[in-house]
Amino acid sequence: MPKLQQKPVPLGSLHKGAKAEIVGLDETGIKTTLRKGELERRLIEMGLVEGTEVEILHEGFPKRDPIAVRAGTSTVALRRAEADAILVHKLSEPQR
Amino acid sequence: MKKKRLSPKVALVGNPNCGKTALFNALTGSRQKVANYAGVTVERKEGLFISPAGTKVKLVDLPGTYSLRARSPDEEVTRDVVLGKMEDEAVPDAIICVADATNLRLNLRLVLEMKKLGLPIILALNMMDEAEKLGMAVDASELSAALGVPVVPTIAIRKEGIQGLVNQIDRTLPIAEVEGLIPHHGACEWTEPSSHDLRDYHREVEAILAQAISKPARPHTATHRLDKLLLHPAAGLFILFALLFFVFQAVFSWAAWPMDLIDGGIGLLTEAINSLLPDGALKSLIVDGVIAGVGSVVIFLPQILVLFLFIQLLEDSGYMARAAFLLDKMMGGVGLHGRAFIPLLSSFACAVPGIMAARTIENRADRIATIMIAPLMTCSARLPVYTLIIAAFVPNQNVMGGWIGLPGLVMFGLYAAGILSALLVALLLKQTILKGAREPLLMELPAYRLPRPRNVALGLYDRAKAFLTRAGTTIFALMIIVWFLGTFPAAPLDATEPAINYSIAGMIGHALEPILAPIGFNWQIAMALVPGMAAREVAVGVLGTIYALSDSGDALQSSLASVLAQSWSLPTALSLLAWFVFAPQCMATLGVVKRELNSWLWPFIMFFFLTTLAYVASFATFRAATAFFGG
């Protein structure tokens, strides 16, 4: 699949059906109860690590939050607020 | 190791949803016992099995985890046990890592972390049948070579591959025993991994997978299709609420006949003892104290089992994580975590298991908020009180075009009042003393699986045993205290009032009366509230005693209802209903809050705010009803 753009965007900004590749994790600026560095480590432990292809499978209600993301063979649910710590290159836009 | 161990200990470790418990059940069958770890309330599941070589092996099922960096009390147990830091718990002689073959990435990362412990490891490649169905080809020997640990393919739910696993345990354990001469087997090299280490683990996993998997699994299309419906913002939520409604109906209707059966049994037992023993203190203790008291709690066993049956089915099928997903945003509106859903649902049966279920919430503030509102979910122990007062004061007529009965509507209103006030309290707590962002959701949505009857049955058996043990110990002791308070000192010979009036409970009731008069409670109600501390439903029995009735169970309720209808005013009855929506007096709940949060502060706060809420609600209800209906 051709990459549509090269500028990384936060995963939390994508819509249902979008596919992307994780290019970086950056938890600075994310409001969280966790100590520094913890969110990043948890994301990696859940398989949300650089190089992984992800797809937004489902969106919650209301405000399309949280989201269910396919990452490899597993599906992970997370809130958009924390998904913003995951930087991705979009691979394909959702078909509308 | 200095200690000579007769039976080696093997620990099961794995991600959540890898089929670890099913494997545990397949290995140990019913030879398992559930207890608590010393000092913490995490369940410790241990079982026994005899290996082909004749070794008696102790198997410990550790809480599921993604990493050894413990994030919740459950995961701390897993870490402490495998590191040998847990008190009264020897380091395991070997570890079986359980991995879902269809979802190896996250599982293998944990295996790599476990390898650092220096303990002998066996990898059980679970759910191999499913992997084959998804067209996956995984080479166990390649995987074993790449990981450097023995790998055994298993299908826990069909006992297939179990033989291979126990054979491997026999091969692994003698090595462990020899190495066991050196303390800690191999040296433990585990330290908390940094994000850099975690990335390295992942790269290693990718390399291993590339080597061992010749054909990757197709995606779970069935799960994806089901989720399209079940996670749909509109249809999914509708199905969730319909399901909850169904569970509710079932808890009350399916449990009805076994409850009648238990009630009848208690009645027969009481009669038998009545005719066998002479009148006196001993008979009174056994009949009024033990049988009536413990019986009134045991009678809720069917309801608790029906509720846990559904919880177990929802959990085993993988739906529970979806419910948390669907409700996360809405519950977030009052500051609650999506995972709070399970504890709150359980609290409709009894707040005690509900509060214990709040352990899955990692963040302490989120967990405390959930625990504090759990008693506001109307537990089944409040039902007898509701039923009694509704029968006495609410006319049995249909409203809304004849579709809905008025008693049912009032019952629904009482449940709704509990839920609404819980949401308000949560909002208030999260805005004040438990301020702060919610902990992240980060939760795997496992593939849907058909629950296995055997696993469900074993889970229910554990619940029943735990509940009956509690009834046989804590509640038993409380009932004897309540009986004592209600019996001594005995009534004088020329007594004109019921005997309980002269007892300590009676004195307490009279002492409380002035405080409770503004909310419309007479001394009889005040008195009933005292033993109601031990178990709320006992209040019904006490009212019966006070109003000089000797019947028990349904007979008591119907006749007591007519007595109450004549002696109480409607505002008093409504006020008592309002009181029980908040019902602060349950020692078992306060006790479990103390145990779970390991502090006396929170049970104290809980008692104080629930009492305040109950008093304010009753006062408002009593005044409004008096103004509206007249006193």
XYZ file of C-alpha atoms in Angstrom:
727
model
C 0.000 0.000 0.000
C 1.412 3.437 -0.840
C 1.809 5.800 2.030
C -0.562 8.688 1.593
C 1.531 11.140 3.520
C 4.779 11.219 5.410
C 3.930 13.575 8.246
C 3.056 11.481 11.327
C -0.400 12.000 12.851
C -1.727 10.836 16.233
C -3.657 7.544 16.093
C -6.427 9.172 18.092
C -7.293 11.412 15.155
C -8.134 8.546 12.774
C -11.608 7.344 11.895
C -13.125 3.910 11.709
C -11.712 1.906 8.802
C -8.423 3.800 8.587
C -5.221 1.783 8.328
C -1.856 3.073 9.474
C 1.629 2.101 10.541
C 3.017 3.060 13.935
C 6.133 5.196 13.541
C 6.660 6.464 17.049
C 5.401 6.729 20.627
C 5.375 10.074 22.399
C 3.513 10.417 25.675
C 4.536 14.035 26.350
C 1.457 16.211 26.522
C -0.894 13.309 27.292
C -2.817 13.811 30.526
C -2.619 10.598 32.487
C -2.625 9.189 36.020
C 0.435 7.111 35.222
C 3.980 7.956 36.162
C 6.323 9.192 33.455
C 7.243 6.574 30.870
C 4.542 4.167 32.067
C 2.009 4.812 29.299
C 4.674 4.231 26.661
C 5.671 0.929 28.238
C 2.078 -0.244 28.522
C 1.409 0.588 24.896
C 4.437 -1.462 23.860
C 3.315 -4.361 26.067
C -0.060 -4.341 24.335
C 1.726 -4.642 20.989
C 1.351 -0.987 19.997
C 4.980 -0.594 18.999
C 6.829 0.959 16.073
C 6.492 -0.972 12.835
C 3.101 -2.471 13.713
C 0.278 -2.033 11.221
C -2.965 -0.954 12.846
C -6.562 -0.582 11.733
C -9.398 1.207 13.529
C -12.092 -1.486 13.743
C -14.753 0.030 15.984
C -15.669 3.294 17.644
C -17.484 3.741 20.950
C -20.304 6.046 21.888
C -20.590 8.965 22.410
C -17.923 11.036 20.589
C -16.591 7.935 18.757
C -14.595 7.081 21.851
C -12.997 4.679 22.857
C -11.640 2.941 19.757
C -10.882 -0.709 19.030
C -7.634 -1.120 17.143
C -6.394 -4.232 15.367
C -2.653 -4.577 15.931
C -1.207 -7.732 14.441
C -3.320 -10.676 15.627
C -4.819 -8.903 18.613
C -7.470 -6.240 19.041
C -6.877 -3.558 21.654
C -9.398 -1.082 23.017
C -8.126 2.301 24.122
C -9.343 5.861 24.505
C -8.552 8.484 21.911
C -6.807 10.575 24.563
C -4.180 7.885 25.047
C -4.171 6.853 21.388
C -2.784 10.332 20.717
C 0.503 9.137 22.218
C 0.833 6.808 19.202
C 2.152 8.501 16.061
C 1.296 6.846 12.770
C 1.682 7.150 9.036
C -1.676 6.737 7.375
C -1.757 3.859 4.900
C -5.345 4.144 3.753
C -8.348 6.304 4.448
C -11.661 4.779 5.404
C -13.976 4.090 2.505
C -17.086 6.158 2.880
C 16.949 -24.853 48.782
C 17.096 -25.934 52.376
C 13.532 -27.104 52.688
C 12.848 -30.611 51.518
C 9.833 -30.492 49.263
C 7.757 -33.593 48.906
C 5.657 -32.335 46.049
C 7.174 -29.887 43.605
C 5.291 -26.727 42.802
C 4.569 -25.583 39.264
C 3.076 -22.167 38.486
C 0.863 -21.303 35.510
C 1.581 -17.892 34.023
C 0.136 -16.247 30.924
C -1.712 -13.337 29.351
C -5.361 -12.836 30.224
C -7.624 -14.858 27.885
C -4.961 -17.419 26.914
C -7.020 -20.322 28.261
C -4.877 -20.633 31.379
C -7.718 -21.457 33.736
C -9.116 -24.040 31.311
C -5.688 -25.682 31.245
C -5.563 -25.565 35.048
C -8.961 -27.262 35.208
C -7.909 -29.881 32.656
C -4.780 -30.720 34.651
C -6.259 -30.780 38.137
C -9.953 -31.509 37.609
C -11.871 -30.904 40.804
C -8.786 -31.398 42.977
C -8.359 -27.685 43.531
C -8.856 -25.268 46.344
C -9.307 -21.537 46.348
C -7.951 -19.426 49.182
C -6.475 -15.980 49.628
C -2.831 -14.993 49.613
C -1.659 -13.859 53.033
C -2.289 -10.151 53.514
C -3.929 -9.542 50.156
C -7.349 -10.573 48.958
C -6.233 -11.939 45.628
C -7.525 -15.444 45.121
C -4.962 -18.186 45.238
C -5.954 -21.197 43.160
C -4.032 -24.356 43.796
C -4.596 -27.858 42.478
C -2.949 -31.254 42.515
C -2.177 -33.806 39.852
C -0.107 -36.960 39.637
C 2.418 -36.955 36.821
C 2.996 -40.128 34.715
C 6.194 -40.726 36.703
C 4.108 -40.750 39.871
C 5.173 -37.358 41.214
C 2.506 -35.457 43.087
C 2.675 -31.992 41.558
C 1.182 -28.877 43.135
C -0.111 -26.513 40.461
C -0.738 -22.830 41.188
C -2.831 -20.740 38.793
C -1.458 -17.192 38.870
C -3.465 -14.112 37.798
C -3.170 -13.318 34.075
C -0.729 -10.594 33.132
C 0.989 -9.028 30.124
C 4.199 -8.340 31.988
C 5.984 -8.808 35.292
C 5.840 -5.063 35.873
C 2.862 -5.382 38.167
C 0.112 -2.856 37.531
C -2.727 -4.157 39.711
C -2.933 -6.113 42.991
C -3.571 -9.289 40.959
C -0.511 -8.778 38.801
C 1.594 -8.000 41.860
C 0.793 -11.478 43.131
C 2.025 -13.042 39.888
C 5.249 -11.050 40.053
C 5.886 -11.695 43.740
C 5.234 -15.437 43.490
C 7.583 -16.019 40.550
C 10.237 -13.780 42.122
C 9.891 -15.605 45.424
C 8.942 -12.394 47.215
C 5.534 -13.599 48.361
C 5.283 -14.367 52.041
C 4.568 -18.008 52.942
C 4.975 -18.968 49.318
C 8.015 -20.890 48.078
C 9.510 -20.082 44.672
C 7.957 -22.406 42.093
C 10.131 -25.298 40.914
C 9.048 -24.727 37.344
C 6.795 -22.417 35.363
C 4.354 -23.309 32.640
C 3.890 -20.307 30.388
C 0.540 -20.595 28.674
C 0.207 -18.871 25.304
C -2.733 -18.544 22.951
C -1.306 -19.955 19.695
C -3.520 -17.649 17.628
C -2.159 -14.574 19.374
C 1.497 -15.263 19.992
C 3.045 -11.800 19.838
C 2.077 -10.515 23.257
C 2.303 -13.959 24.850
C 5.843 -14.626 23.637
C 7.026 -11.252 24.876
C 5.991 -12.349 28.362
C 7.783 -15.686 27.851
C 11.011 -13.841 27.036
C 10.595 -11.781 30.197
C 9.909 -14.926 32.249
C 13.081 -16.542 30.941
C 15.093 -13.946 32.844
C 13.864 -15.473 36.099
C 16.241 -18.381 35.743
C 13.507 -20.899 36.522
C 12.791 -23.926 34.295
C 10.067 -22.973 31.822
C 7.713 -24.977 29.662
C 5.670 -23.210 27.004
C 2.175 -24.631 26.573
C 1.036 -23.620 23.111
C -2.664 -23.486 23.874
C -5.703 -23.333 21.560
C -3.928 -25.241 18.807
C -7.275 -26.390 17.391
C -8.269 -22.799 16.854
C -4.911 -21.992 15.241
C -5.460 -24.815 12.753
C -8.960 -23.624 12.028
C -7.555 -20.213 11.176
C -5.167 -21.837 8.709
C -2.145 -21.182 10.866
C 0.952 -23.365 10.629
C 3.241 -23.096 13.631
C 6.257 -25.339 14.087
C 6.579 -26.231 17.767
C 10.127 -27.562 17.447
C 11.289 -24.447 15.570
C 9.648 -22.325 18.231
C 11.309 -24.375 20.954
C 14.721 -23.995 19.318
C 14.291 -20.263 18.867
C 13.005 -19.656 22.408
C 15.296 -22.120 24.123
C 12.456 -23.686 26.136
C 10.429 -26.878 25.611
C 7.197 -26.191 23.705
C 4.133 -28.433 23.997
C 1.049 -27.875 21.809
C -2.163 -28.180 23.860
C -5.905 -27.844 23.539
C -6.940 -27.299 27.131
C -10.635 -27.564 26.557
C -10.306 -31.033 25.009
C -7.590 -32.461 27.210
C -5.596 -33.027 24.035
C -1.913 -32.427 24.441
C -2.361 -32.544 28.206
C -0.535 -35.878 28.155
C 2.365 -34.275 26.290
C 2.412 -31.479 28.845
C 2.550 -33.739 31.914
C 5.284 -35.844 30.246
C 7.264 -32.651 29.736
C 6.719 -31.660 33.364
C 8.279 -34.999 34.357
C 11.260 -34.291 32.119
C 11.654 -30.739 33.415
C 11.209 -31.344 37.137
C 14.200 -33.662 37.799
C 16.443 -31.042 36.210
C 14.849 -28.476 38.437
C 15.511 -30.625 41.473
C 19.197 -30.932 40.669
C 19.438 -27.251 39.973
C 17.323 -26.683 43.045
C 20.417 -27.405 45.128
C 21.587 -23.963 44.159
C 19.355 -21.326 45.697
C 17.032 -19.716 43.144
C 17.881 -22.274 40.449
C 19.643 -20.174 37.814
C 20.424 -16.665 38.867
C 17.437 -14.350 38.542
C 18.334 -11.721 35.991
C 14.951 -10.075 35.868
C 14.839 -6.347 36.415
C 12.005 -4.047 35.504
C 12.332 -3.561 31.739
C 12.640 -0.049 30.339
C 10.742 0.966 27.226
C 13.975 0.308 25.352
C 14.131 -3.274 26.705
C 10.482 -3.806 25.800
C 11.161 -2.764 22.207
C 14.079 -5.222 22.119
C 11.799 -8.005 23.366
C 9.341 -7.193 20.605
C 12.016 -7.264 17.927
C 13.144 -10.642 19.260
C 9.564 -11.917 19.192
C 9.128 -10.822 15.574
C 12.310 -12.701 14.623
C 11.160 -15.846 16.451
C 7.711 -15.692 14.866
C 9.217 -15.307 11.400
C 11.201 -18.474 12.042
C 8.456 -20.613 13.609
C 5.319 -19.591 11.743
C 5.174 -20.642 8.107
C 1.559 -19.656 7.614
C 0.035 -16.821 9.653
C -3.490 -17.096 11.028
C -6.317 -15.576 9.052
C -8.083 -12.866 11.024
C -10.971 -13.972 13.253
C -13.705 -13.126 10.761
C -16.482 -14.480 12.980
C -15.369 -12.288 15.879
C -15.058 -9.292 13.603
C -18.544 -9.794 12.191
C -20.064 -10.278 15.641
C -18.318 -7.161 16.880
C -19.725 -5.142 13.999
C -23.096 -5.757 15.618
C -22.185 -6.038 19.306
C -19.891 -2.994 19.350
C -22.190 -0.901 17.167
C -22.799 2.429 18.930
C -26.588 2.001 18.762
C -27.344 -1.714 18.258
C -24.505 -2.778 20.552
C -25.705 -0.631 23.432
C -29.279 -1.776 22.900
C -28.201 -5.431 23.023
C -26.135 -4.767 26.153
C -29.080 -3.229 27.993
C -31.452 -5.945 26.784
C -28.972 -8.527 28.050
C -28.728 -6.824 31.439
C -32.504 -6.720 31.682
C -32.633 -10.441 30.885
C -29.981 -11.248 33.506
C -32.040 -9.332 36.056
C -35.208 -11.144 35.211
C -33.371 -14.453 35.457
C -31.819 -13.643 38.830
C -35.289 -13.126 40.236
C -37.369 -15.679 38.340
C -34.966 -18.625 37.965
C -33.903 -18.412 41.575
C -37.475 -18.351 42.874
C -38.153 -22.081 43.193
C -34.817 -23.150 44.693
C -35.256 -20.314 47.172
C -38.687 -21.640 48.085
C -37.092 -25.048 48.475
C -34.437 -23.726 50.869
C -37.109 -21.771 52.720
C -39.182 -24.933 53.104
C -36.121 -26.846 54.276
C -35.367 -24.218 56.900
C -38.992 -24.381 58.016
C -38.841 -28.185 58.388
C -35.575 -27.977 60.292
C -37.023 -25.370 62.641
C -40.082 -27.524 63.285
C -37.963 -30.585 63.910
C -35.810 -28.787 66.452
C -38.859 -27.158 68.006
C -40.330 -30.558 68.698
C -37.049 -32.168 69.753
C -35.645 -29.622 72.175
C -37.291 -28.332 75.329
C -38.060 -24.617 75.450
C -35.184 -22.565 76.740
C -32.119 -20.560 75.868
C -30.439 -23.343 73.845
C -33.475 -23.866 71.662
C -33.891 -20.136 71.204
C -30.226 -19.829 70.222
C -30.477 -22.596 67.640
C -33.858 -21.692 66.198
C -34.004 -17.880 66.458
C -30.288 -17.249 66.297
C -28.543 -19.791 64.111
C -31.223 -21.234 61.842
C -33.212 -18.058 61.315
C -30.100 -15.930 60.975
C -27.881 -18.090 58.792
C -30.910 -19.394 56.915
C -31.964 -15.901 55.930
C -28.577 -15.467 54.246
C -28.185 -18.924 52.717
C -31.525 -18.436 51.001
C -29.800 -15.987 48.627
C -27.438 -18.657 47.329
C -29.611 -19.404 44.260
C -29.726 -15.734 43.256
C -25.997 -15.354 43.673
C -25.378 -18.496 41.633
C -27.656 -17.374 38.779
C -25.918 -13.994 38.682
C -22.476 -15.570 38.750
C -23.527 -18.036 36.065
C -24.178 -15.084 33.749
C -21.033 -13.251 34.794
C -18.999 -16.393 34.156
C -20.650 -16.937 30.756
C -20.094 -13.305 29.759
C -16.484 -13.464 30.890
C -15.637 -16.812 29.284
C -17.228 -15.810 25.986
C -15.184 -12.608 25.789
C -18.227 -10.313 25.997
C -17.292 -8.684 29.320
C -14.454 -6.691 27.701
C -16.967 -5.486 25.077
C -19.347 -4.299 27.784
C -16.519 -2.277 29.326
C -15.729 -0.854 25.863
C -19.343 0.123 25.229
C -19.834 1.762 28.604
C -16.435 3.378 29.059
C -17.298 6.774 27.642
C -20.677 7.020 29.339
C -19.332 5.906 32.705
C -16.488 8.326 32.105
C -19.129 11.057 32.283
C -19.220 10.519 36.055
C -15.528 9.676 36.275
C -15.849 5.894 36.394
C -13.729 3.409 34.463
C -15.388 1.076 31.932
C -14.174 -1.851 34.005
C -16.286 -0.631 36.950
C -19.210 -2.210 35.124
C -18.484 -5.751 36.351
C -18.207 -4.914 40.078
C -21.356 -2.809 39.884
C -23.296 -5.570 38.125
C -22.197 -8.089 40.770
C -23.313 -5.716 43.497
C -26.928 -6.259 42.531
C -26.590 -9.736 44.030
C -24.392 -8.697 46.933
C -21.946 -5.841 47.416
C -19.321 -8.166 48.891
C -18.357 -10.038 45.673
C -18.910 -6.776 43.792
C -16.347 -4.932 45.884
C -13.941 -7.829 45.485
C -14.392 -7.717 41.695
C -13.181 -4.099 41.694
C -9.635 -5.463 41.887
C -9.357 -5.458 38.116
C -9.258 -1.655 38.285
C -5.605 -0.731 38.629
C -5.801 2.909 39.636
C -6.536 3.318 43.331
C -8.727 6.415 43.061
C -10.848 4.777 40.331
C -11.061 1.622 42.391
C -12.107 3.474 45.558
C -14.798 5.393 43.653
C -16.204 2.096 42.344
C -16.095 0.460 45.765
C -17.780 3.426 47.443
C -20.810 3.310 45.156
C -21.129 -0.487 45.040
C -23.451 -0.588 48.115
C -25.846 1.790 46.317
C -26.652 -0.957 43.804
C -29.700 -2.608 45.328
C -28.429 -5.948 46.611
C -30.705 -8.962 46.877
C -30.701 -8.752 50.682
C -32.830 -5.612 50.437
C -35.465 -7.404 48.398
C -37.317 -9.010 51.340
C -37.680 -5.571 52.939
C -38.921 -4.002 49.710
C -41.286 -6.903 49.102
C -42.751 -6.663 52.586
C -43.392 -2.923 52.536
C -44.680 -2.914 48.959
C -47.077 -5.756 49.798
C -48.337 -3.796 52.799
C -48.687 -0.342 51.278
C -48.742 -0.402 47.493
C -52.121 -1.358 46.023
C -51.815 -4.194 43.518
C -53.268 -2.412 40.512
C -52.128 -1.933 36.940
C -51.014 1.401 35.594
C -49.978 2.701 32.205
C -52.863 1.170 30.321
C -52.791 -2.040 32.326
C -49.360 -3.081 31.069
C -47.363 -2.618 34.221
C -48.314 -3.475 37.782
C -47.888 -0.687 40.324
C -45.844 -2.873 42.774
C -43.395 -3.709 39.980
C -43.129 -0.066 39.044
C -42.332 0.933 42.626
C -39.692 -1.816 42.782
C -38.157 -0.548 39.554
C -38.186 2.998 40.938
C -36.269 1.865 44.026
C -33.599 0.201 41.869
C -33.405 3.265 39.630
C -33.063 5.550 42.672
C -30.070 3.481 43.801
C -28.376 3.626 40.400
C -28.977 7.352 39.938
C -27.669 8.212 43.379
C -24.623 6.003 42.725
C -23.833 8.006 39.603
C -24.247 11.279 41.503
C -22.017 10.092 44.350
C -19.370 8.934 41.864
C -19.452 12.318 40.178
C -19.151 14.068 43.526
C -16.265 11.857 44.687
C -14.346 12.287 41.445
C -14.831 16.059 41.637
C -13.600 16.309 45.207
C -11.544 13.807 47.205
C -10.775 11.388 44.351
C -9.842 13.993 41.805
C -7.676 13.133 38.837
C -7.761 11.758 35.320
C -9.047 8.250 34.803
C -6.500 5.533 34.315
C -6.075 4.488 30.666
C -8.383 1.816 29.251
C -5.830 -0.277 27.281
C -7.658 -3.579 27.185
C -7.478 -6.474 24.783
C -10.727 -7.500 23.108
C -10.286 -11.277 22.945
C -11.781 -13.412 20.172
C -15.250 -14.719 21.053
C -15.261 -18.267 22.372
C -17.982 -20.657 23.369
C -17.897 -21.049 27.171
C -17.151 -24.616 28.272
C -19.733 -26.131 30.656
C -16.973 -27.769 32.707
C -15.145 -24.511 33.351
C -18.384 -22.693 34.128
C -19.417 -25.436 36.558
C -16.068 -25.377 38.354
C -16.226 -21.575 38.613
C -19.725 -21.706 40.083
C -18.696 -24.436 42.506
C -15.935 -22.141 43.821
C -18.437 -19.299 44.285
C -20.931 -21.471 46.112
C -18.248 -22.828 48.403
C -16.912 -19.356 49.225
C -20.412 -18.035 49.938
C -21.386 -20.960 52.158
C -18.091 -20.789 54.033
C -18.805 -17.144 54.762
C -22.327 -17.957 55.909
C -20.921 -20.710 58.098
C -18.296 -18.537 59.771
C -18.704 -14.735 59.741
C -22.477 -14.603 59.457
C -22.839 -17.478 61.904
C -20.843 -15.552 64.507
C -22.723 -12.304 63.841
C -26.065 -14.040 64.195
C -25.142 -15.371 67.599
C -24.212 -11.841 68.703
C -27.484 -10.468 67.326
C -29.436 -13.217 69.044
C -27.653 -12.447 72.299
C -28.444 -8.738 72.028
C -32.075 -9.520 71.246
C -32.514 -12.059 74.030
C -30.717 -10.705 77.089
C -31.567 -9.485 79.571
C -34.739 -11.569 79.579
C -38.162 -9.967 79.948
C -39.562 -9.687 83.503
C -42.287 -12.185 84.383
C -45.021 -9.557 84.306
C -43.925 -8.334 80.877
C -46.620 -6.742 78.788
C -44.470 -5.942 75.772
C -42.666 -8.452 73.515
C -39.525 -9.839 75.141
C -37.189 -8.097 72.705
C -38.350 -4.769 74.135
C -36.453 -5.476 77.373
C -33.295 -6.746 75.701
C -30.117 -4.851 74.821
C -31.357 -4.561 71.234
C -34.558 -3.081 72.601
C -32.674 -0.558 74.686
C -30.624 0.422 71.656
C -33.837 0.798 69.661
C -35.377 3.055 72.282
C -32.168 5.065 72.514
C -32.170 5.556 68.747
C -35.835 6.473 68.572
C -35.441 10.226 69.211
C -32.865 10.461 66.426
C -35.062 8.536 64.001
C -38.381 10.164 64.941
C -37.922 13.090 62.502
C -37.843 10.626 59.611
C -40.966 8.876 60.814
C -39.461 5.721 62.358
C -41.028 4.308 65.502
C -39.085 2.356 68.125
C -39.930 -0.951 66.474
C -38.208 0.110 63.256
C -35.280 1.591 65.149
C -34.894 -1.726 66.921
C -35.094 -3.725 63.686
C -32.297 -1.650 62.194
C -29.838 -2.803 64.867
C -29.657 -6.507 63.998
C -30.097 -5.425 60.379
C -26.462 -4.374 60.604
C -25.414 -7.999 60.379
C -27.607 -8.713 57.390
C -30.222 -6.334 56.045
C -32.865 -8.958 55.426
C -32.851 -9.840 59.135
C -34.793 -6.612 59.673
C -37.885 -8.401 58.357
C -37.497 -11.196 60.861
C -36.981 -8.738 63.691
C -40.090 -6.741 62.790
C -41.935 -10.044 62.849
C -40.664 -10.838 66.322
C -41.473 -7.385 67.595
C -44.991 -7.491 66.250
C -45.337 -10.736 68.180
C -45.637 -13.078 65.277
C -43.961 -16.405 65.319
C -44.352 -17.459 61.693
C -41.360 -17.356 59.411
C -40.731 -16.939 55.711
C -43.611 -16.203 53.347
C -46.268 -16.773 55.933
C -44.652 -14.148 58.101
C -44.325 -11.686 55.276
C -47.944 -11.826 54.219
C -49.380 -11.642 57.700
C -46.817 -9.116 58.859
C -47.711 -6.997 55.834
C -51.307 -6.649 56.974
C -50.223 -5.812 60.531
C -47.851 -3.165 59.233
C -50.490 -1.723 56.926
C -52.577 -0.971 60.023
C -49.884 0.190 62.423
C -47.682 2.322 60.155
C -48.603 5.428 58.280
C -47.899 5.595 54.553
C -45.206 8.308 55.031
C -43.413 6.048 57.532
C -43.444 3.159 55.054
C -42.166 5.312 52.198
C -39.513 6.756 54.465
C -38.310 3.262 55.362
C -38.143 2.357 51.661
C -36.028 5.448 51.024
C -33.838 4.466 53.963
C -33.186 1.035 52.500
C -32.227 2.411 49.079
C -29.099 3.694 50.817
C -29.142 1.174 53.679
C -25.836 1.959 55.312
C -25.965 -0.852 57.794
C -24.217 -3.951 56.509
C -21.186 -5.094 58.478
C -20.101 -7.597 55.822
C -19.811 -4.807 53.249
C -17.887 -2.505 55.578
C -15.635 -5.420 56.535
C -14.782 -6.269 52.941
C -14.098 -2.600 52.150
C -11.649 -2.516 55.048
C -9.969 -5.704 53.828
C -9.804 -4.646 50.173
C -8.477 -1.145 50.755
C -6.521 -2.106 53.852
C -7.690 0.976 55.727
C -10.325 1.839 58.284
C -10.732 5.303 56.792
C -12.794 4.239 53.762
C -15.296 2.006 55.561
C -15.733 4.861 58.020
C -16.344 7.373 55.219
C -18.671 4.907 53.522
C -20.724 4.386 56.677
C -20.898 8.111 57.303
C -21.934 9.184 53.826
C -24.419 6.340 53.352
C -26.022 7.096 56.717
C -26.229 10.772 55.831
C -27.725 9.996 52.438
C -30.230 7.587 53.962
C -31.235 10.061 56.645
C -31.624 12.965 54.254
C -33.557 10.859 51.738
C -35.855 9.471 54.442
C -36.396 12.886 55.963
C -37.300 14.387 52.593
C -39.545 11.453 51.740
C -41.286 11.525 55.109
C -41.910 15.276 55.046
C -43.051 15.304 51.429
C -45.333 12.305 51.954
C -46.768 13.782 55.138
C -47.545 17.047 53.351
C -49.023 15.183 50.386
C -50.962 12.337 52.012
C -51.306 13.696 55.531
C -49.660 12.020 58.535
